[in-house]
GROMACS .gro file of N, CA and C in nm:
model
  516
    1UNK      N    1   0.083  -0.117   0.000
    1UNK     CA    2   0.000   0.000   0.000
    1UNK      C    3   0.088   0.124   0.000
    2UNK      N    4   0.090   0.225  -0.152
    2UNK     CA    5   0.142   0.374  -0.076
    2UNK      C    6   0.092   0.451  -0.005
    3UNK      N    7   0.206   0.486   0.088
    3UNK     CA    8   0.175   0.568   0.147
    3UNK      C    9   0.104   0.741   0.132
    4UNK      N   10   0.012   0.782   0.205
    4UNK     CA   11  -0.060   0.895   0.164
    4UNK      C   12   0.001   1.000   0.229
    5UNK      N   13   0.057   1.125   0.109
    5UNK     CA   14   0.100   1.237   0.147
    5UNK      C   15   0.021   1.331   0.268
    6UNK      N   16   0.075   1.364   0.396
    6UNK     CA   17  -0.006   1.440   0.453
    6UNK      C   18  -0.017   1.572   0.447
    7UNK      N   19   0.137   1.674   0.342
    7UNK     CA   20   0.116   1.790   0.380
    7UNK      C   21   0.149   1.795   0.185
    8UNK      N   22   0.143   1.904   0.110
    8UNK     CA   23   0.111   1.905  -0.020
    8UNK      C   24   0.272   1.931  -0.046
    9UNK      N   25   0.397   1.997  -0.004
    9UNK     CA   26   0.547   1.981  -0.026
    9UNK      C   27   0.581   1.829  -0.033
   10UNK      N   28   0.525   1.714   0.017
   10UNK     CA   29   0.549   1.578  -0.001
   10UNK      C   30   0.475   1.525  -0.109
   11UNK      N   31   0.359   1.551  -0.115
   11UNK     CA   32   0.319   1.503  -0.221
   11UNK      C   33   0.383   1.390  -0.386
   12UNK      N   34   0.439   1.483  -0.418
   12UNK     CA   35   0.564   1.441  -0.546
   12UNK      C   36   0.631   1.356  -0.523
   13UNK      N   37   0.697   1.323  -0.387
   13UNK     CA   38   0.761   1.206  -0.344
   13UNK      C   39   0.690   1.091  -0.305
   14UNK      N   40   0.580   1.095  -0.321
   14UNK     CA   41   0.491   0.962  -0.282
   14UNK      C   42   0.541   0.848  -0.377
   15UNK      N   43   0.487   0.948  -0.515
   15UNK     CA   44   0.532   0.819  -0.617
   15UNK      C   45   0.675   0.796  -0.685
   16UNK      N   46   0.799   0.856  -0.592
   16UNK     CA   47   0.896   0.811  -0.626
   16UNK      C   48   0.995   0.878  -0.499
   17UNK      N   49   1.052   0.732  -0.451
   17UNK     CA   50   1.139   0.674  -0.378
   17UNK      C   51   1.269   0.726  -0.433
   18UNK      N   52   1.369   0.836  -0.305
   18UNK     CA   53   1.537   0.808  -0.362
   18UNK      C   54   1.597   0.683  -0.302
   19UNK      N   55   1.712   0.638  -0.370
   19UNK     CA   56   1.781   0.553  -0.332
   19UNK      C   57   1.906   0.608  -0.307
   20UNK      N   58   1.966   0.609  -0.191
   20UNK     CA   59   2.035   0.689  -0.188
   20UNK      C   60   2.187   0.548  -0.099
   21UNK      N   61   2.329   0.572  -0.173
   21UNK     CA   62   2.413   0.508  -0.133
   21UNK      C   63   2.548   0.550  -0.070
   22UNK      N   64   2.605   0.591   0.028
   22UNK     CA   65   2.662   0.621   0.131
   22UNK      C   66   2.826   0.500   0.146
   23UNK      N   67   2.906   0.546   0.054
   23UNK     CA   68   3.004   0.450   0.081
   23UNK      C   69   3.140   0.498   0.141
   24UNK      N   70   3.221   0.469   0.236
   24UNK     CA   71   3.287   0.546   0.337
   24UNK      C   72   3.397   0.447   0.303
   25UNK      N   73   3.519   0.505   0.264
   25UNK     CA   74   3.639   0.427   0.273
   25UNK      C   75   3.770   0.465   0.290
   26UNK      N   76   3.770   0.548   0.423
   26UNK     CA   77   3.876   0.611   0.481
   26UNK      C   78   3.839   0.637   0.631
   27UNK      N   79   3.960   0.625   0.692
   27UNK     CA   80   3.896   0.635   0.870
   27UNK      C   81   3.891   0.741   0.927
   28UNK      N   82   3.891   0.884   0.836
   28UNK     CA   83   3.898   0.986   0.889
   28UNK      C   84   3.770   1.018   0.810
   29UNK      N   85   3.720   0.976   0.665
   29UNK     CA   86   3.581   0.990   0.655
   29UNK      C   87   3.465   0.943   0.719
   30UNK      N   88   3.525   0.803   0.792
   30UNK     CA   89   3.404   0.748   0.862
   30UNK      C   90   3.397   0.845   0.969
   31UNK      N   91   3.489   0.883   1.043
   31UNK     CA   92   3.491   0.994   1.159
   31UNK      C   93   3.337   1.065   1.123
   32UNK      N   94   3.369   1.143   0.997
   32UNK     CA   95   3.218   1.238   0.962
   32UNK      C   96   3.094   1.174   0.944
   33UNK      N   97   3.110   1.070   0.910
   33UNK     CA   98   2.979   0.980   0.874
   33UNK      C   99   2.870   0.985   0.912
   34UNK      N  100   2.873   0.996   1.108
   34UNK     CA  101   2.734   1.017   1.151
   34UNK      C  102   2.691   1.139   1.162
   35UNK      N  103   2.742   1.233   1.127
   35UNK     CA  104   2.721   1.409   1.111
   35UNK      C  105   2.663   1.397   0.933
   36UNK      N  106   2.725   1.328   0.842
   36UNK     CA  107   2.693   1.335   0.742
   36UNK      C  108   2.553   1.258   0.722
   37UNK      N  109   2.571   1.143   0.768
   37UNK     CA  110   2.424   1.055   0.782
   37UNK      C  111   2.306   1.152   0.818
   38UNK      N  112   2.298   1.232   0.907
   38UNK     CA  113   2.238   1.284   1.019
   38UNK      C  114   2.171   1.433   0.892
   39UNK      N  115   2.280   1.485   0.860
   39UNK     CA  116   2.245   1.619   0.798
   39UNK      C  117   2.181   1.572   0.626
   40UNK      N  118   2.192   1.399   0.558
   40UNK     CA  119   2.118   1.385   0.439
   40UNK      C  120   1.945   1.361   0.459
   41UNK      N  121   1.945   1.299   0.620
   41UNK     CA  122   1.812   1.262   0.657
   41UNK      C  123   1.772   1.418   0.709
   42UNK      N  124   1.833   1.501   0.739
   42UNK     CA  125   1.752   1.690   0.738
   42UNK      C  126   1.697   1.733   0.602
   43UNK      N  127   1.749   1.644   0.489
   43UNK     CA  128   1.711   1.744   0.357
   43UNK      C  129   1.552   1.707   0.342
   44UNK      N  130   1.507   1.867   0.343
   44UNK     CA  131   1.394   1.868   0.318
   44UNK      C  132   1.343   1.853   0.226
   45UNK      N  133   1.209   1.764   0.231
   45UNK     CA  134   1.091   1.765   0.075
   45UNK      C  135   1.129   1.610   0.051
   46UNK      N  136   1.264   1.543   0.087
   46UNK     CA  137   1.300   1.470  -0.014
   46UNK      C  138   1.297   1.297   0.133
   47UNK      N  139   1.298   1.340   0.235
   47UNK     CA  140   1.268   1.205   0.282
   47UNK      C  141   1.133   1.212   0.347
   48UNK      N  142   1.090   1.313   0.429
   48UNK     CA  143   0.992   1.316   0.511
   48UNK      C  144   0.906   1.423   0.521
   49UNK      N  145   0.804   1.432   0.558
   49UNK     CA  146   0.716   1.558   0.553
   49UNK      C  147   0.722   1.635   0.687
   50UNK      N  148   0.762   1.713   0.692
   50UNK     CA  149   0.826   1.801   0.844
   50UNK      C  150   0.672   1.796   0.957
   51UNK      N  151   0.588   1.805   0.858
   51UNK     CA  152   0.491   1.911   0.918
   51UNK      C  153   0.384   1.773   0.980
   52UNK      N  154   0.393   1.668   0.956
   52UNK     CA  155   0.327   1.583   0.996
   52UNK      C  156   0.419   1.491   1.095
   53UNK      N  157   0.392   1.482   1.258
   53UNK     CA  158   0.491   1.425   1.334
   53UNK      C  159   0.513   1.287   1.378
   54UNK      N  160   0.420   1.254   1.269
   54UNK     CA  161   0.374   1.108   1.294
   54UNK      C  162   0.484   1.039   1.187
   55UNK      N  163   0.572   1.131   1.085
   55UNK     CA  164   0.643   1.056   1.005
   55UNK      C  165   0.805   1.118   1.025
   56UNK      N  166   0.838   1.155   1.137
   56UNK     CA  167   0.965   1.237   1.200
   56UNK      C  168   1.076   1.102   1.191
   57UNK      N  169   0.968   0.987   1.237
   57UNK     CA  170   1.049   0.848   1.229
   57UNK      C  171   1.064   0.791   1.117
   58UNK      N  172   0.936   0.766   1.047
   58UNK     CA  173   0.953   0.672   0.987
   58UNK      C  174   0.938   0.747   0.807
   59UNK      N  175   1.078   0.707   0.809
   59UNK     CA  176   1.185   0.774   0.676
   59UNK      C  177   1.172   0.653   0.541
   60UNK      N  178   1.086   0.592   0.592
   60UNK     CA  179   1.078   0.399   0.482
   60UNK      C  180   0.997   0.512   0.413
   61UNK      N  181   0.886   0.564   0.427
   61UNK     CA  182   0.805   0.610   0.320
   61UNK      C  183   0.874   0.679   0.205
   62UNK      N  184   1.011   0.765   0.217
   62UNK     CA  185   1.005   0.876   0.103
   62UNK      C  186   1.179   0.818   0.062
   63UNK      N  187   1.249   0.731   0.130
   63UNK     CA  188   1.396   0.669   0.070
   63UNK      C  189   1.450   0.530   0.156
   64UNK      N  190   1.546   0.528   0.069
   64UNK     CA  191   1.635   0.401   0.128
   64UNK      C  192   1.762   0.441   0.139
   65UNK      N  193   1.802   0.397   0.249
   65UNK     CA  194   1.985   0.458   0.273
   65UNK      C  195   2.054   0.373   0.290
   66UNK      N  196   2.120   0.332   0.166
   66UNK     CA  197   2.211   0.178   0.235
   66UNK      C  198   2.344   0.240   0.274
   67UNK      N  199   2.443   0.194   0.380
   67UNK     CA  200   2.578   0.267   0.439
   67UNK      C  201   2.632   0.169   0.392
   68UNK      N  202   2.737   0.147   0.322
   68UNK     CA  203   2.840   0.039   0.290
   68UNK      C  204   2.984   0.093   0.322
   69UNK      N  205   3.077  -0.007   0.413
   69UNK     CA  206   3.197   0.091   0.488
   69UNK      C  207   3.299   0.014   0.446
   70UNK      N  208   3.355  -0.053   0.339
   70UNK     CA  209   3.496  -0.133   0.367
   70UNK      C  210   3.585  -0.093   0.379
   71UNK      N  211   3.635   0.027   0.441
   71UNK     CA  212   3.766   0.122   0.460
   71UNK      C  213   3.844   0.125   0.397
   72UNK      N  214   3.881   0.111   0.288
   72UNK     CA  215   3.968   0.078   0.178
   72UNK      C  216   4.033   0.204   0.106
   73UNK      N  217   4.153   0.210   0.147
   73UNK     CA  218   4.192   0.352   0.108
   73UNK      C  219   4.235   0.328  -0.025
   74UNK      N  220   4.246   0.249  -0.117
   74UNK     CA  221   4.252   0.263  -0.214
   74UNK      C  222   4.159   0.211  -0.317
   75UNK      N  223   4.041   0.257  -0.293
   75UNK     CA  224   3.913   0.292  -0.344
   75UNK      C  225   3.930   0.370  -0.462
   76UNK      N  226   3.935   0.505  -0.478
   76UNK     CA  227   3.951   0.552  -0.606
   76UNK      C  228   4.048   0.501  -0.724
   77UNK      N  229   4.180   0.455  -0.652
   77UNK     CA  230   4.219   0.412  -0.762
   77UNK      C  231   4.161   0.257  -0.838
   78UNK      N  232   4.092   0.120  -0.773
   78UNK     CA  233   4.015   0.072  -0.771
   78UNK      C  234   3.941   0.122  -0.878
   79UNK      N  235   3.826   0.179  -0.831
   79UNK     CA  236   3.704   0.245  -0.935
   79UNK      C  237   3.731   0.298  -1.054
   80UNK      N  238   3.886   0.330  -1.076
   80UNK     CA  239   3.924   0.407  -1.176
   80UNK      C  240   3.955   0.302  -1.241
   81UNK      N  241   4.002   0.192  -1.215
   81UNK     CA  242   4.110   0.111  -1.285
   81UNK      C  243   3.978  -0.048  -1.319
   82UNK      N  244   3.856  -0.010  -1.240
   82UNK     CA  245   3.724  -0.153  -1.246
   82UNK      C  246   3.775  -0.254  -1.156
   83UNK      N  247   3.909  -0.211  -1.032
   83UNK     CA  248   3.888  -0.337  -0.975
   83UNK      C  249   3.772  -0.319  -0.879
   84UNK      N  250   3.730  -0.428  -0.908
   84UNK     CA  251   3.625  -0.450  -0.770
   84UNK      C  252   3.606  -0.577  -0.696
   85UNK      N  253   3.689  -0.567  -0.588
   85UNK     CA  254   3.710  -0.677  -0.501
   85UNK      C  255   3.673  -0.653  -0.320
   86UNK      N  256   3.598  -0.586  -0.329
   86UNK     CA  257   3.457  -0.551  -0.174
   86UNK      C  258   3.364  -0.497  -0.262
   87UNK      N  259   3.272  -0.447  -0.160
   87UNK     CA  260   3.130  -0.454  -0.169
   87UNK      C  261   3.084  -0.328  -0.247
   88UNK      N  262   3.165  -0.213  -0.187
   88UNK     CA  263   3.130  -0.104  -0.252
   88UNK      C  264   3.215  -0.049  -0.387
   89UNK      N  265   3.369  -0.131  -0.421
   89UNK     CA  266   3.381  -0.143  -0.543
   89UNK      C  267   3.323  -0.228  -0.631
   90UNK      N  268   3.268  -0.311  -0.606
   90UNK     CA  269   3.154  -0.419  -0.693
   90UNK      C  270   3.039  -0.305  -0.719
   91UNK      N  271   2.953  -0.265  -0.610
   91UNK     CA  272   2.863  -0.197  -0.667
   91UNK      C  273   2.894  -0.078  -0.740
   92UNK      N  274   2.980  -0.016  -0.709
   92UNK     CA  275   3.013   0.103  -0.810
   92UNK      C  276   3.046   0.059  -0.968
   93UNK      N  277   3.092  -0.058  -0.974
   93UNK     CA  278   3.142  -0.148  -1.130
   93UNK      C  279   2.977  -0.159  -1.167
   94UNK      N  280   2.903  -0.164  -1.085
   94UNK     CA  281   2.744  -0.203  -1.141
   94UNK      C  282   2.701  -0.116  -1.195
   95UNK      N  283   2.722   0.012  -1.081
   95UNK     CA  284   2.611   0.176  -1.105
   95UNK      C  285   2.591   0.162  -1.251
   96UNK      N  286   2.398   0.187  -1.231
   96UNK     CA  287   2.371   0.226  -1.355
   96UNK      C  288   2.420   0.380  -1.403
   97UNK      N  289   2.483   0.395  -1.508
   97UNK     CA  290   2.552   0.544  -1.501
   97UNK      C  291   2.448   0.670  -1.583
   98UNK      N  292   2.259   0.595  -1.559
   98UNK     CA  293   2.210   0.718  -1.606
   98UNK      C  294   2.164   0.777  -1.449
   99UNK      N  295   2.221   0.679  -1.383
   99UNK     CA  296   2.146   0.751  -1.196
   99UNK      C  297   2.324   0.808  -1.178
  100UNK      N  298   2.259   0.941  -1.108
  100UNK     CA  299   2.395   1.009  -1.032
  100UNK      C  300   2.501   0.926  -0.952
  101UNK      N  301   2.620   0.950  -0.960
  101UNK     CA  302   2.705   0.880  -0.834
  101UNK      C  303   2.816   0.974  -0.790
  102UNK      N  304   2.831   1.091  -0.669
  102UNK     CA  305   2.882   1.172  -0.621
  102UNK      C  306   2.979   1.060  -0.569
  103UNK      N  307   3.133   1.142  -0.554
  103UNK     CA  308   3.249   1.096  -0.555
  103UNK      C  309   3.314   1.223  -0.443
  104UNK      N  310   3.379   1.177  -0.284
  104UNK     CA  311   3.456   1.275  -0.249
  104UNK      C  312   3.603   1.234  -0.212
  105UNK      N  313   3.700   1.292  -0.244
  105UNK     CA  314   3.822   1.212  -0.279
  105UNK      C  315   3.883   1.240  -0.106
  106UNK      N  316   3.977   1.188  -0.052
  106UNK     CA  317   4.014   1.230   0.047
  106UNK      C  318   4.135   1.131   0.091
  107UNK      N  319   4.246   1.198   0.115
  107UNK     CA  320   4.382   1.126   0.161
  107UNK      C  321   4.432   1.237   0.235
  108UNK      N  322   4.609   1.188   0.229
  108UNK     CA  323   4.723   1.293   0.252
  108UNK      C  324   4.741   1.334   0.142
  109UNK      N  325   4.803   1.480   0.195
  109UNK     CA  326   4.845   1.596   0.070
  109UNK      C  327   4.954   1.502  -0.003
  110UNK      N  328   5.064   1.428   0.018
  110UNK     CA  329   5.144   1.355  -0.060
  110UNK      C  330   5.035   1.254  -0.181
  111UNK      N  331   4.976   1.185  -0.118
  111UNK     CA  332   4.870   1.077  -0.187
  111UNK      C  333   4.828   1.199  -0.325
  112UNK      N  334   4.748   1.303  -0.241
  112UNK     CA  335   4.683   1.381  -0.362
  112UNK      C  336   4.757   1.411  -0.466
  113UNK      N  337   4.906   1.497  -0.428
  113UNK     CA  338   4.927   1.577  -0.508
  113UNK      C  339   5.059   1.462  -0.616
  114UNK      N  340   4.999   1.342  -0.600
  114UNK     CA  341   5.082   1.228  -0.706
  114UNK      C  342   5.015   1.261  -0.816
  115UNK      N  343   5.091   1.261  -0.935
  115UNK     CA  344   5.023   1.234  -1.053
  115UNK      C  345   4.935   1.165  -1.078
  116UNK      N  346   4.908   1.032  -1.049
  116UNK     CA  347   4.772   0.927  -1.028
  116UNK      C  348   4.715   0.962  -1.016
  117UNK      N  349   4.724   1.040  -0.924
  117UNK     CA  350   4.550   1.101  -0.854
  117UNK      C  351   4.469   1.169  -0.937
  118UNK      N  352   4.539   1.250  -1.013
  118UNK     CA  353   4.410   1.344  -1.062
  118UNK      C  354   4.391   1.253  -1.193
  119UNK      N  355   4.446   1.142  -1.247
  119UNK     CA  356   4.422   1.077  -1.375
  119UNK      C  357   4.354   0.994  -1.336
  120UNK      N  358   4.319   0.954  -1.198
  120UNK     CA  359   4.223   0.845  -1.143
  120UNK      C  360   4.122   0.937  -1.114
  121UNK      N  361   4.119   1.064  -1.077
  121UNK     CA  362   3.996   1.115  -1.066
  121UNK      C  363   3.949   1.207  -1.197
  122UNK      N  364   4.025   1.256  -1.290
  122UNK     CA  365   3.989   1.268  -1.463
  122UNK      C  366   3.927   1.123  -1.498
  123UNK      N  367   3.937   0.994  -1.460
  123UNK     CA  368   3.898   0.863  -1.512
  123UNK      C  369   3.735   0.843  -1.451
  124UNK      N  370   3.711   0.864  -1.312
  124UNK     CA  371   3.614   0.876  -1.271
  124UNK      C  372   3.483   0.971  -1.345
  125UNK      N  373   3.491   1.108  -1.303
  125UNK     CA  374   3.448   1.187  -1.376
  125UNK      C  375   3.423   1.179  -1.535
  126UNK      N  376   3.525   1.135  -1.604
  126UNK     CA  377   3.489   1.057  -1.752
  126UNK      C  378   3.347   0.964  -1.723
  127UNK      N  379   3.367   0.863  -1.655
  127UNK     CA  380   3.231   0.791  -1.630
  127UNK      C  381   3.137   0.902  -1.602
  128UNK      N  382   3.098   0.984  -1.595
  128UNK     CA  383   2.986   1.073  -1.534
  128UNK      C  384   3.000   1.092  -1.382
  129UNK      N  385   3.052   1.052  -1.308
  129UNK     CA  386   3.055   1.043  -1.195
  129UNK      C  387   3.099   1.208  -1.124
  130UNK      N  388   3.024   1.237  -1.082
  130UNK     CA  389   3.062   1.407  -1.001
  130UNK      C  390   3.133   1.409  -0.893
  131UNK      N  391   3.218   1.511  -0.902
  131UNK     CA  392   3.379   1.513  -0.795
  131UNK      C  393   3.288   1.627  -0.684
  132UNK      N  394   3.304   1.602  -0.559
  132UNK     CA  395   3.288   1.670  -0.464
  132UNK      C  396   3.486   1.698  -0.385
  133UNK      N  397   3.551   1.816  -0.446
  133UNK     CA  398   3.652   1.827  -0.474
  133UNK      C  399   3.727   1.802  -0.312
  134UNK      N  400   3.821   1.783  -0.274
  134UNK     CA  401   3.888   1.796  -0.098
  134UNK      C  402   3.928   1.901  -0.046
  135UNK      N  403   3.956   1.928  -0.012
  135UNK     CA  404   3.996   2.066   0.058
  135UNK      C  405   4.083   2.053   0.119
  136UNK      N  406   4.186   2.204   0.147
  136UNK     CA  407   4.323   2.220   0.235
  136UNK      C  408   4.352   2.245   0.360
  137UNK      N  409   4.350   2.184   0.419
  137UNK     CA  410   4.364   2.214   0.605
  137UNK      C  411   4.483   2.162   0.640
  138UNK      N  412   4.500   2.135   0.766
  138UNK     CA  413   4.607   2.054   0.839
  138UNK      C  414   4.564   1.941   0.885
  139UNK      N  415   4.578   1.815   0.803
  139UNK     CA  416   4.545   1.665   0.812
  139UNK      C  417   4.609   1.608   0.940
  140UNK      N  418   4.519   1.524   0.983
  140UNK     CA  419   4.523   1.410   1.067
  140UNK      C  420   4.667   1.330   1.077
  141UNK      N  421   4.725   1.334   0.969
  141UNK     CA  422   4.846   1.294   0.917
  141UNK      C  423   4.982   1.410   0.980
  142UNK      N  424   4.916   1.498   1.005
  142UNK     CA  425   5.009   1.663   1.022
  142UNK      C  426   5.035   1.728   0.895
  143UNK      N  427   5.003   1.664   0.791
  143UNK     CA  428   5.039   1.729   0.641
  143UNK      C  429   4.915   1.852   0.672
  144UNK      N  430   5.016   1.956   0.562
  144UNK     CA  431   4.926   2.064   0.570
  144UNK      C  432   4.887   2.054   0.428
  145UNK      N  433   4.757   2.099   0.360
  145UNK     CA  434   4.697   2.116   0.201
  145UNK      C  435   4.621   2.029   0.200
  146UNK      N  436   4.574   2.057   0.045
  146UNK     CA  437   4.495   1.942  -0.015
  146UNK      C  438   4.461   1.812   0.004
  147UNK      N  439   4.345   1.773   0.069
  147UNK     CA  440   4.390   1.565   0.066
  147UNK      C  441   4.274   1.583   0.172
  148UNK      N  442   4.184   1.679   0.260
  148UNK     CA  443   4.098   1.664   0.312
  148UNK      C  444   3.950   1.628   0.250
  149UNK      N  445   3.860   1.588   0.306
  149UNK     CA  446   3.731   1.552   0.301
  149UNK      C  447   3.683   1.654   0.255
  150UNK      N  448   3.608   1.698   0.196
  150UNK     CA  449   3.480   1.837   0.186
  150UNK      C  450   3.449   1.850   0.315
  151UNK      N  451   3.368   2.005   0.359
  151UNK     CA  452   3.275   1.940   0.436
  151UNK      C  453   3.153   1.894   0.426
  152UNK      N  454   3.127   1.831   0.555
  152UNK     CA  455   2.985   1.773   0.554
  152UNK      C  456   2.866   1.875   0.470
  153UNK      N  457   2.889   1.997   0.540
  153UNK     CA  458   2.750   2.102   0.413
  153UNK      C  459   2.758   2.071   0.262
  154UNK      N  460   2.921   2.106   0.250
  154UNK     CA  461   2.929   2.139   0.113
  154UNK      C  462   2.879   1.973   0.049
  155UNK      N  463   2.893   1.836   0.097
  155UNK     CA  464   2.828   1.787   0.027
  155UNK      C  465   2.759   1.745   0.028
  156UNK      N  466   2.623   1.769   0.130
  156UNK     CA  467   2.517   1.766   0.152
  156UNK      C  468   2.419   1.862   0.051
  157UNK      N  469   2.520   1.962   0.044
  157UNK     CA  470   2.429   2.067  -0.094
  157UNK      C  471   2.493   2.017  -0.159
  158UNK      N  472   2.543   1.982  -0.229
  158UNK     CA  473   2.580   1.884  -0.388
  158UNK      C  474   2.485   1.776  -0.383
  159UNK      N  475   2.436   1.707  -0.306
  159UNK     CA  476   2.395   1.612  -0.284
  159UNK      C  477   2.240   1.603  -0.322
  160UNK      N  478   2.211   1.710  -0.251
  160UNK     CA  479   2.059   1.795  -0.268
  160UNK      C  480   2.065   1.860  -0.429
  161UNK      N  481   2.152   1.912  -0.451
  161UNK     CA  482   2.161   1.958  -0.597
  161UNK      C  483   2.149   1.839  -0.683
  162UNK      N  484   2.220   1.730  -0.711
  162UNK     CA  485   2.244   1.680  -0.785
  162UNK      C  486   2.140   1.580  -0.790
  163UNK      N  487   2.071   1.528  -0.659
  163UNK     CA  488   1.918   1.425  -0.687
  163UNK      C  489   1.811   1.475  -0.705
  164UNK      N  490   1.829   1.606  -0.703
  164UNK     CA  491   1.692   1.740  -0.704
  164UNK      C  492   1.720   1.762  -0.875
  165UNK      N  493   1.801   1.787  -0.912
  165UNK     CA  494   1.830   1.813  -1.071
  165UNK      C  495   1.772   1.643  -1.133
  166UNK      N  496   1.867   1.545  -1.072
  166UNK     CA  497   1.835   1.411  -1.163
  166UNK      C  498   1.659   1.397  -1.191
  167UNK      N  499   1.615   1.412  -1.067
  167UNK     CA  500   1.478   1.352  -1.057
  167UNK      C  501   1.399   1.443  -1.080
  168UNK      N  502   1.408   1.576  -1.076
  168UNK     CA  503   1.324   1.675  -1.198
  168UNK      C  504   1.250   1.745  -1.044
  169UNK      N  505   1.245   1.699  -0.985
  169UNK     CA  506   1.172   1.756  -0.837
  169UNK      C  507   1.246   1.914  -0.770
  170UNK      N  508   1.186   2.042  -0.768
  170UNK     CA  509   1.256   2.157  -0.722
  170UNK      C  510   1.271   2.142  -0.586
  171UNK      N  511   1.390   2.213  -0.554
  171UNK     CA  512   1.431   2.205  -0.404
  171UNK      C  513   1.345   2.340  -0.329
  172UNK      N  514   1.340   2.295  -0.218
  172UNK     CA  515   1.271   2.432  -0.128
  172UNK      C  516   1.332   2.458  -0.024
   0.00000   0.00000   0.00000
């Protein structure tokens, strides 16, 4: 049985479900994970209807969030190259590539600033795949520059941008 929209901003999402996939493979990204988890289930319009409090919980009606974590720091190069030998390089070898698949790169400034890197992430992006770019701070590592995570906002609004554009639905 679908479920019946209670406030008219939900509506549109009745008859279509995001699927949304969450793959973490670095131990300083999982660090953000439950801040990031936390702030995709805030985006409004697109899991739950605010205004009705009877659905604050239950998030089954408007998506699905699968978390897949194999920590695998060498994930991008992997995806770039089709190996897929865990769970979340297998499914990424699957992605259908007319549905979105956001990509956020994240190491040490040495890792980044190798030549590989940006030809593994030019290889990605070739697939369609959208770069949520890293940013320069002072790493976990003590390296200072490039090789950090985004933050959690910035790709939470990419995130919102980019399934709000796919699926034709305006953001509010």
């Amino acid at each position: 049985m679908e479920p019946k929209a209670s406030c008219p901003a939900a509506a549109p999402l009745v008859e279509r479900k995001f699927h949304v996939l969450v793959g973490v493979t670095g131990s300083v990204a999982a660090l953000k994970l439950p801040l990031l988890v936390s702030k995709l289930l805030d985006i409004p319009g697109m899991w739950k209807c605010r205004s009705d409090p009877v659905l604050h919980i239950d998030l089954r009606r408007w998506a699905d969030l699968l978390l897949v974590a194999p920590l695998d720091a060498n994930t991008l190069g992997k995806v770039a190259s089709g190996i897929c030998d865990n769970l979340l390089t297998c499914i990424i070898r699957a992605w259908d590539r007319s549905k979105p698949l956001i990509f956020c790169p994240a190491m040490n400034t040495a890792m980044w600033e190798h030549p590989i890197t940006a030809q593994q992430v030019d290889q990605l992006k070739a697939f369609g795949y959208v770069e949520i770019p890293c940013v320069a701070k002072k790493l976990v590592c003590g390296d200072k520059g490039l090789g950090a995570m985004a933050e959690v906002g910035t790709i939470v609004d990419k995130v919102k941008e980019v399934l709000f554009q796919h699926s034709g639905f305006q953001q509010s």
